[in-house]
Coordinates of C-alpha atoms in Angstrom, one line a residue:
Chain L
M278 CA -11.9 12.3 -9.5
S279 CA -9.3 15.4 -10.9
L280 CA -6.1 15.0 -9.7
R281 CA -6.3 17.9 -7.1
T282 CA -9.9 15.6 -5.5
A283 CA -7.8 12.7 -4.9
W284 CA -5.2 13.8 -2.7
A285 CA -7.6 16.2 -0.6
Y286 CA -8.4 12.8 1.5
D287 CA -6.5 14.9 4.0
G288 CA -7.9 17.8 3.8
V289 CA -5.8 20.1 4.5
V290 CA -5.3 23.6 2.5
K291 CA -2.3 24.1 0.4
P292 CA -0.2 27.1 -0.1
E293 CA -2.5 28.1 -2.9
Q294 CA -1.6 31.6 -3.5
A295 CA -0.7 33.2 -7.2
P296 CA 3.0 31.4 -7.1
G297 CA 5.4 34.3 -6.7
S298 CA 4.1 36.1 -4.3
L299 CA 4.6 37.1 -1.1
I300 CA 2.4 35.6 -0.1
Q301 CA 3.0 32.3 -1.5
R302 CA 6.9 32.7 -0.5
K303 CA 6.2 33.4 3.4
Q304 CA 3.5 30.5 3.1
L305 CA 6.2 27.8 1.6
R306 CA 8.7 29.2 4.0
A307 CA 6.4 28.5 6.8
R308 CA 5.6 25.1 5.6
Q309 CA 9.3 24.2 4.7
R310 CA 10.5 25.0 8.6
I311 CA 7.7 22.7 10.3
V312 CA 9.6 19.8 7.6
D313 CA 12.8 20.6 9.5
A314 CA 11.8 20.9 12.7
A315 CA 10.4 17.8 12.6
D316 CA 13.5 16.0 10.9
E317 CA 15.6 17.3 13.6
L318 CA 12.9 16.6 16.6
F319 CA 13.0 13.3 14.8
A320 CA 16.1 12.9 14.7
L321 CA 17.0 13.7 18.2
H322 CA 14.3 12.0 19.4
G323 CA 12.5 9.2 17.5
Y324 CA 9.7 10.0 16.0
D325 CA 7.2 8.3 18.9
A326 CA 8.5 11.0 21.1
V327 CA 7.8 14.3 19.0
S328 CA 4.9 15.7 19.1
V329 CA 2.8 18.3 16.7
T330 CA 3.4 20.7 20.2
D331 CA 7.3 20.7 19.6
I332 CA 7.4 20.5 16.2
A333 CA 4.9 23.8 15.7
A334 CA 7.4 25.1 18.9
R335 CA 10.4 24.8 17.1
A336 CA 9.8 25.6 13.7
E337 CA 8.9 29.3 15.4
V338 CA 4.4 28.9 14.5
G339 CA 1.2 28.0 16.0
R340 CA -0.7 24.5 16.2
T341 CA -3.5 25.7 14.0
T342 CA -0.5 27.0 11.1
F343 CA 1.3 23.0 11.6
F344 CA -2.2 21.8 10.5
R345 CA -3.0 23.8 8.3
Y346 CA -0.4 21.8 6.2
F347 CA -0.6 18.8 7.4
G348 CA -3.3 16.5 8.5
D349 CA -1.0 15.2 11.0
K350 CA 2.3 14.8 12.4
T351 CA 2.9 11.3 9.9
E352 CA 1.9 13.8 6.8
V353 CA 5.4 15.2 7.6
V354 CA 7.1 12.3 6.6
F355 CA 5.4 12.5 3.7
A356 CA 5.7 17.0 2.4
K357 CA 7.6 15.7 -0.6
E358 CA 4.9 13.5 -2.0
Q359 CA 3.2 16.9 -3.2
A360 CA 5.9 16.9 -5.4
L361 CA 5.4 13.9 -6.5
L362 CA 1.9 14.1 -7.5
D363 CA 2.5 17.7 -9.0
T364 CA 4.8 15.8 -11.0
I365 CA 2.0 13.8 -12.3
A366 CA -0.4 16.3 -12.9
Q367 CA 2.1 17.5 -15.2
A368 CA 1.5 14.7 -17.6
S369 CA -1.9 15.4 -17.5
A370 CA -1.1 18.8 -19.3
D371 CA 0.9 17.3 -21.3
D372 CA -1.6 17.1 -24.1
T373 CA 0.8 15.8 -27.2
V374 CA -0.3 13.2 -25.9
G375 CA -3.2 10.7 -27.0
A376 CA -5.3 8.0 -26.0
A377 CA -3.6 4.8 -24.8
R378 CA -4.7 2.1 -28.0
D379 CA -3.6 -0.6 -25.8
C380 CA -2.4 -2.0 -22.3
R381 CA 1.6 -1.8 -23.8
E382 CA 1.1 1.8 -25.2
A383 CA -0.5 2.5 -22.3
V384 CA 2.6 1.2 -19.6
E385 CA 5.1 3.2 -22.2
Q386 CA 3.0 6.4 -21.8
L387 CA 3.6 5.5 -17.8
R388 CA 7.6 5.3 -18.1
P389 CA 9.4 8.5 -18.3
T390 CA 6.9 9.9 -15.2
V391 CA 7.7 7.2 -13.3
L392 CA 11.2 7.5 -13.8
R393 CA 10.8 11.6 -13.2
L394 CA 9.5 10.2 -10.0
C395 CA 11.6 8.0 -8.7
G396 CA 14.4 11.4 -10.3
Q397 CA 12.9 13.2 -8.0
V398 CA 12.7 10.6 -4.5
A399 CA 16.6 10.1 -5.4
E400 CA 17.7 14.0 -5.6
D401 CA 18.4 14.4 -2.1
P402 CA 20.1 10.9 -1.4
D403 CA 20.7 11.5 2.5
A404 CA 17.1 12.6 2.5
Y405 CA 15.6 9.8 1.2
E406 CA 17.9 7.3 2.9
R407 CA 16.5 9.3 6.8
H408 CA 13.0 8.7 5.6
A409 CA 12.7 5.2 4.3
D410 CA 14.6 4.6 8.1
L411 CA 11.9 5.9 9.5
V412 CA 9.2 4.4 7.7
E413 CA 10.8 1.3 7.2
K414 CA 11.0 1.2 11.9
H415 CA 7.2 2.3 12.2
L416 CA 3.5 0.7 11.0
E417 CA 1.6 3.5 11.4
L418 CA 4.1 4.9 8.4
R419 CA 4.7 2.1 6.7
A420 CA 1.3 1.7 6.3
R421 CA 0.8 5.3 5.4
D422 CA 3.4 4.9 2.6
A423 CA 1.6 2.4 1.0
L424 CA -1.4 4.0 0.7
K425 CA 0.7 7.2 -0.5
T426 CA 1.6 4.8 -3.2
Q427 CA -1.5 3.1 -4.6
Q428 CA -2.7 7.0 -4.4
L429 CA 0.6 7.6 -7.0
A430 CA -1.1 4.7 -9.6
S431 CA -4.4 6.0 -8.7
N432 CA -3.1 9.6 -10.3
L433 CA -1.3 7.8 -12.9
S434 CA -4.1 6.5 -14.2
E435 CA -6.1 9.5 -14.2
V436 CA -3.4 10.6 -16.2
L437 CA -4.4 8.1 -18.7
R438 CA -7.9 9.1 -18.8
S439 CA -7.6 12.2 -19.0
R440 CA -5.9 11.3 -22.7
G441 CA -9.4 8.8 -23.0
T442 CA -7.3 6.1 -22.9
S443 CA -10.4 3.7 -21.4
Q444 CA -10.2 2.9 -18.1
T445 CA -10.2 -1.3 -17.9
I446 CA -6.2 -0.2 -19.7
A447 CA -5.7 2.7 -17.3
V448 CA -5.9 0.9 -14.4
F449 CA -4.0 -2.2 -15.4
A450 CA -0.7 0.5 -17.2
A451 CA -1.0 2.2 -13.4
Q452 CA -0.9 -0.5 -11.4
I453 CA 2.0 -1.9 -14.5
A454 CA 3.8 0.9 -13.3
L455 CA 3.6 0.8 -10.6
A456 CA 4.5 -2.6 -9.9
C457 CA 7.7 -1.0 -11.7
Y458 CA 8.4 1.5 -9.5
E459 CA 8.3 -0.7 -6.5
T460 CA 10.7 -2.7 -8.0
A461 CA 12.8 -0.3 -8.1
R462 CA 12.7 0.1 -4.6
R463 CA 13.0 -2.6 -3.3
R464 CA 15.8 -3.3 -5.4
A465 CA 18.3 -0.8 -5.3
R466 CA 21.1 -1.0 -3.4
T467 CA 21.3 3.1 -2.8
A468 CA 18.9 6.8 -4.1
A469 CA 20.8 6.9 -7.1
D470 CA 20.4 2.7 -8.1
L471 CA 16.4 4.5 -7.9
V472 CA 16.4 5.6 -11.4
S473 CA 18.6 2.6 -13.2
E474 CA 16.6 0.0 -11.9
S475 CA 13.1 1.4 -12.3
S476 CA 14.2 1.9 -16.2
A477 CA 15.2 -2.2 -16.3
A478 CA 11.9 -3.0 -14.6
F479 CA 9.7 -1.3 -17.4
D480 CA 12.4 -3.3 -19.9
E481 CA 11.8 -6.2 -18.5
V482 CA 7.9 -5.7 -18.2
L483 CA 7.9 -4.4 -21.9
T484 CA 9.1 -7.8 -22.6
L485 CA 7.8 -10.1 -20.4
G486 CA 6.0 -12.4 -23.5
S487 CA 8.2 -12.2 -25.7
G488 CA 10.8 -14.4 -24.0
Chain B
M9 CA 12.6 -13.8 7.4
S10 CA 10.4 -16.6 7.1
L11 CA 6.9 -16.0 6.5
R12 CA 5.6 -16.4 9.8
T13 CA 8.6 -13.9 11.2
A14 CA 7.4 -10.9 7.8
W15 CA 3.9 -11.4 8.9
A16 CA 4.4 -11.1 12.9
Y17 CA 5.0 -7.4 12.8
D18 CA 2.3 -7.0 15.0
G19 CA 3.0 -9.0 17.5
V20 CA 0.2 -11.4 18.0
V21 CA 0.1 -14.8 19.1
K22 CA -1.8 -16.8 16.8
P23 CA -3.7 -20.1 17.6
E24 CA -0.8 -22.3 17.2
Q25 CA -2.3 -25.7 19.6
A26 CA -1.8 -28.9 16.9
P27 CA -4.7 -28.8 14.6
G28 CA -7.6 -30.1 16.6
S29 CA -7.2 -30.1 19.5
L30 CA -9.5 -28.8 22.6
I31 CA -7.8 -25.8 23.3
Q32 CA -7.2 -24.9 19.6
R33 CA -10.3 -24.9 18.4
K34 CA -11.5 -23.3 22.4
Q35 CA -8.9 -20.6 20.1
L36 CA -10.9 -20.7 16.9
R37 CA -13.7 -20.0 18.7
A38 CA -12.9 -17.5 20.6
R39 CA -11.3 -15.5 17.2
Q40 CA -14.6 -15.7 15.6
R41 CA -16.9 -14.7 17.7
I42 CA -14.5 -11.8 18.5
V43 CA -14.9 -10.9 14.6
D44 CA -18.5 -11.4 14.1
A45 CA -19.1 -9.3 17.5
A46 CA -17.1 -6.3 15.2
D47 CA -18.9 -7.0 12.2
E48 CA -22.1 -6.6 14.3
L49 CA -21.3 -3.8 16.2
F50 CA -19.4 -1.8 13.4
A51 CA -22.5 -2.1 11.5
L52 CA -24.9 -0.6 13.9
H53 CA -22.8 2.1 15.4
G54 CA -19.8 2.8 12.6
Y55 CA -16.3 2.0 13.3
D56 CA -15.8 5.2 14.9
A57 CA -18.1 4.7 18.0
V58 CA -16.8 1.3 18.3
S59 CA -14.1 0.6 21.0
V60 CA -12.4 -2.8 21.7
T61 CA -13.7 -2.9 24.6
D62 CA -17.6 -3.1 23.6
I63 CA -15.9 -5.9 20.7
A64 CA -15.0 -7.6 24.3
A65 CA -17.4 -7.4 26.1
R66 CA -20.1 -8.8 23.6
A67 CA -17.5 -11.0 22.3
E68 CA -17.6 -11.7 26.1
V69 CA -14.0 -12.3 26.0
G70 CA -11.9 -9.9 28.1
R71 CA -9.6 -7.2 26.4
T72 CA -6.6 -9.2 27.5
T73 CA -8.7 -12.2 25.4
F74 CA -9.1 -9.7 22.2
F75 CA -5.2 -8.4 22.4
R76 CA -3.9 -12.2 22.4
Y77 CA -5.7 -12.3 19.0
F78 CA -5.5 -8.5 17.3
G79 CA -3.2 -6.3 17.9
D80 CA -6.3 -2.9 17.7
K81 CA -9.4 -2.4 16.1
T82 CA -8.1 -1.8 13.0
E83 CA -6.3 -5.5 12.8
V84 CA -10.6 -7.0 13.5
V85 CA -11.5 -5.4 10.1
F86 CA -8.1 -7.5 8.9
A87 CA -8.6 -10.5 9.9
K88 CA -9.3 -13.0 6.9
E89 CA -5.7 -11.7 5.8
Q90 CA -4.2 -14.0 7.8
A91 CA -5.8 -16.9 6.1
L92 CA -4.7 -15.6 3.1
L93 CA -0.8 -15.4 3.9
D94 CA -1.1 -19.9 5.1
T95 CA -2.2 -19.6 0.9
I96 CA 0.5 -18.1 -0.2
A97 CA 2.5 -20.3 3.0
Q98 CA 1.1 -23.8 1.0
A99 CA 2.6 -22.8 -2.3
S100 CA 5.8 -22.4 -0.5
A101 CA 5.5 -26.4 0.6
D102 CA 4.7 -27.4 -2.7
D103 CA 8.4 -28.4 -3.4
T104 CA 7.1 -29.9 -6.8
V105 CA 8.5 -26.4 -8.4
G106 CA 11.6 -25.2 -8.6
A107 CA 13.5 -21.7 -9.2
A108 CA 11.9 -20.2 -11.7
R109 CA 14.7 -19.5 -14.5
D110 CA 13.5 -16.1 -16.0
C111 CA 10.9 -12.7 -15.3
R112 CA 8.1 -14.8 -16.8
E113 CA 8.3 -17.8 -15.2
A114 CA 7.9 -16.6 -12.0
V115 CA 5.2 -14.0 -12.6
E116 CA 3.6 -17.2 -14.3
Q117 CA 4.3 -19.2 -11.1
L118 CA 2.6 -16.5 -9.2
R119 CA -0.2 -17.1 -11.3
P120 CA -2.4 -19.9 -9.4
T121 CA -1.3 -18.8 -6.1
V122 CA -2.8 -15.2 -6.7
L123 CA -6.1 -17.1 -8.5
R124 CA -6.7 -18.6 -5.3
L125 CA -6.0 -15.6 -3.4
C126 CA -9.0 -14.2 -5.2
G127 CA -11.2 -17.4 -5.1
Q128 CA -10.4 -16.4 -0.9
V129 CA -11.6 -13.4 -1.0
A130 CA -14.5 -13.3 -3.2
E131 CA -16.0 -17.1 -1.0
D132 CA -18.7 -14.6 0.9
P133 CA -19.4 -12.4 -1.3
D134 CA -22.0 -10.0 1.1
A135 CA -18.6 -9.9 2.9
Y136 CA -17.0 -8.9 0.5
E137 CA -18.7 -5.5 0.2
R138 CA -18.9 -5.1 3.8
H139 CA -15.6 -5.1 3.9
A140 CA -14.5 -2.8 1.0
D141 CA -17.3 -0.3 1.8
L142 CA -15.8 0.1 5.3
V143 CA -12.0 -0.3 4.1
E144 CA -12.8 2.9 1.3
K145 CA -14.5 4.3 4.3
H146 CA -11.9 5.6 6.6
L147 CA -8.2 7.1 5.8
E148 CA -6.7 4.8 8.7
L149 CA -8.2 1.1 7.6
R150 CA -7.2 1.9 3.8
A151 CA -3.5 2.9 4.8
R152 CA -3.4 -0.5 6.4
D153 CA -5.0 -2.2 4.0
A154 CA -2.5 -1.0 1.4
L155 CA 0.3 -2.1 4.2
K156 CA -1.2 -5.9 4.2
T157 CA -0.9 -5.7 0.3
Q158 CA 2.2 -5.5 0.2
Q159 CA 2.3 -7.6 2.2
L160 CA 0.6 -10.5 0.4
A161 CA 4.1 -9.6 -2.4
S162 CA 6.9 -10.0 0.1
N163 CA 5.8 -13.4 0.7
L164 CA 4.7 -14.2 -3.1
S165 CA 8.4 -12.7 -3.6
E166 CA 9.4 -15.7 -0.2
V167 CA 8.0 -18.1 -2.7
L168 CA 9.8 -17.8 -5.4
R169 CA 13.1 -16.9 -3.5
S170 CA 12.7 -20.8 -1.1
R171 CA 12.6 -22.5 -4.8
G172 CA 15.4 -20.8 -4.8
T173 CA 15.0 -17.4 -7.1
S174 CA 17.1 -14.9 -7.6
Q175 CA 15.8 -12.3 -5.3
T176 CA 15.8 -10.0 -8.7
I177 CA 13.0 -11.9 -10.3
A178 CA 11.6 -12.6 -7.4
V179 CA 11.2 -9.1 -5.8
F180 CA 9.8 -8.3 -9.4
A181 CA 7.2 -11.3 -10.0
A182 CA 6.3 -10.3 -6.4
Q183 CA 5.4 -6.3 -7.6
I184 CA 3.8 -8.1 -10.8
A185 CA 1.6 -10.6 -9.5
L186 CA 0.5 -8.1 -6.6
A187 CA 0.3 -5.7 -9.7
C188 CA -2.7 -8.2 -11.2
Y189 CA -4.0 -8.5 -8.2
E190 CA -5.2 -4.9 -7.3
T191 CA -6.4 -4.3 -11.3
A192 CA -8.3 -7.1 -10.4
R193 CA -9.6 -5.9 -7.5
R194 CA -10.1 -2.4 -9.1
R195 CA -11.7 -3.0 -12.1
A196 CA -14.3 -6.4 -11.1
R197 CA -17.3 -4.8 -10.5
T198 CA -18.7 -8.3 -7.9
A199 CA -16.2 -10.1 -5.5
A200 CA -17.5 -12.6 -8.8
D201 CA -15.6 -11.0 -10.7
L202 CA -12.5 -11.2 -9.0
V203 CA -10.9 -14.6 -10.1
S204 CA -11.7 -13.8 -13.8
E205 CA -10.2 -9.7 -13.3
S206 CA -7.2 -11.3 -11.8
S207 CA -7.0 -14.1 -14.7
A208 CA -7.5 -11.4 -17.6
A209 CA -5.2 -8.9 -16.2
F210 CA -1.9 -11.8 -15.8
D211 CA -3.1 -13.0 -19.9
E212 CA -2.5 -9.3 -20.3
V213 CA 1.1 -9.0 -18.0
L214 CA 1.9 -11.9 -20.4
T215 CA 1.3 -11.1 -23.9
L216 CA 2.8 -7.2 -22.8
G217 CA 6.0 -7.7 -25.3
S218 CA 5.0 -9.9 -27.6
G219 CA 1.6 -6.8 -29.0

């Protein structure tokens, strides 16, 4: 399963024109207008009171355009997830790293990627807090968030597999890396702490057996 | 947050009469009839084609009774989760175990509970396979499954907290224990392998630093 396939369950067409082309820039602007419109409307009226039609109207696009970029209203809330998956895909493209020989090496290989993810998530601290608050308040969003997070683990596992690491080791290391990420999300008091908390969790897990 | 509060987000009344009382036995029978009816209807017509009304009718209960036990159709699919949470709650009730002094001890304290969870999940292998197939095929169910699994971690963390373990250690150990559980769910070829795969994952995590 390729990284793209793994993520494409929502059947949504992502901008796929040549990077920087006029069409692609137009697509990215439309997508961003939808995200901004949703953010504003959720803040004004609450998540439940806002419909896809409302969002499309405020973004000045049709419903068809909305559904070209997002599978449903829930997906707009997780608009930044694709950037996280792209970061993981970049790790796959790095062919200077070989197969991990054991679990420890596999976990260490995933560490820099998870720290990059934390850095990305924390880039806009206000947006991070707003997102976290919104998700926390809605069962449907918490469920989708939990699924997205498992998707990160699945793609992290694919990174190791693409380097020739065994499935047995890859699955374990990805879940451990995810555990460090989740620990950081729970321990961090602010977005700014995410990277250091994640790094601390990796330190702890990599010294578990040496105590 | 008590274990009960943590789980009660779906606002569902669980059977709460004195154990073994006539009323409680009647409640449990009604709940089980709903679960069996849903299983049969999902197998016959597929999950999407079956409504709460259909399930209630086949179980010979009213819709009100259905919603007394389950928040929505999705919840019936996860009817066994409460038993898992009860197992975790039992660990909390065991007052012979004290606060964990470090991450390693905390992970080791959670190990027997996670193995018990795996044993419970694997009790009826056919039901396990049917459940796994159904969840895999539906985005909504996969999302709810991911959320339920995070709930297990949250309650495992509360077990450690109730023994006086620090929040910092408890959060980390619960996520690591969950990673072992998730690794086992992915590595196990059949339900029968769940316990041994989970045990192997704990062995691996507890020797990560000694390589």
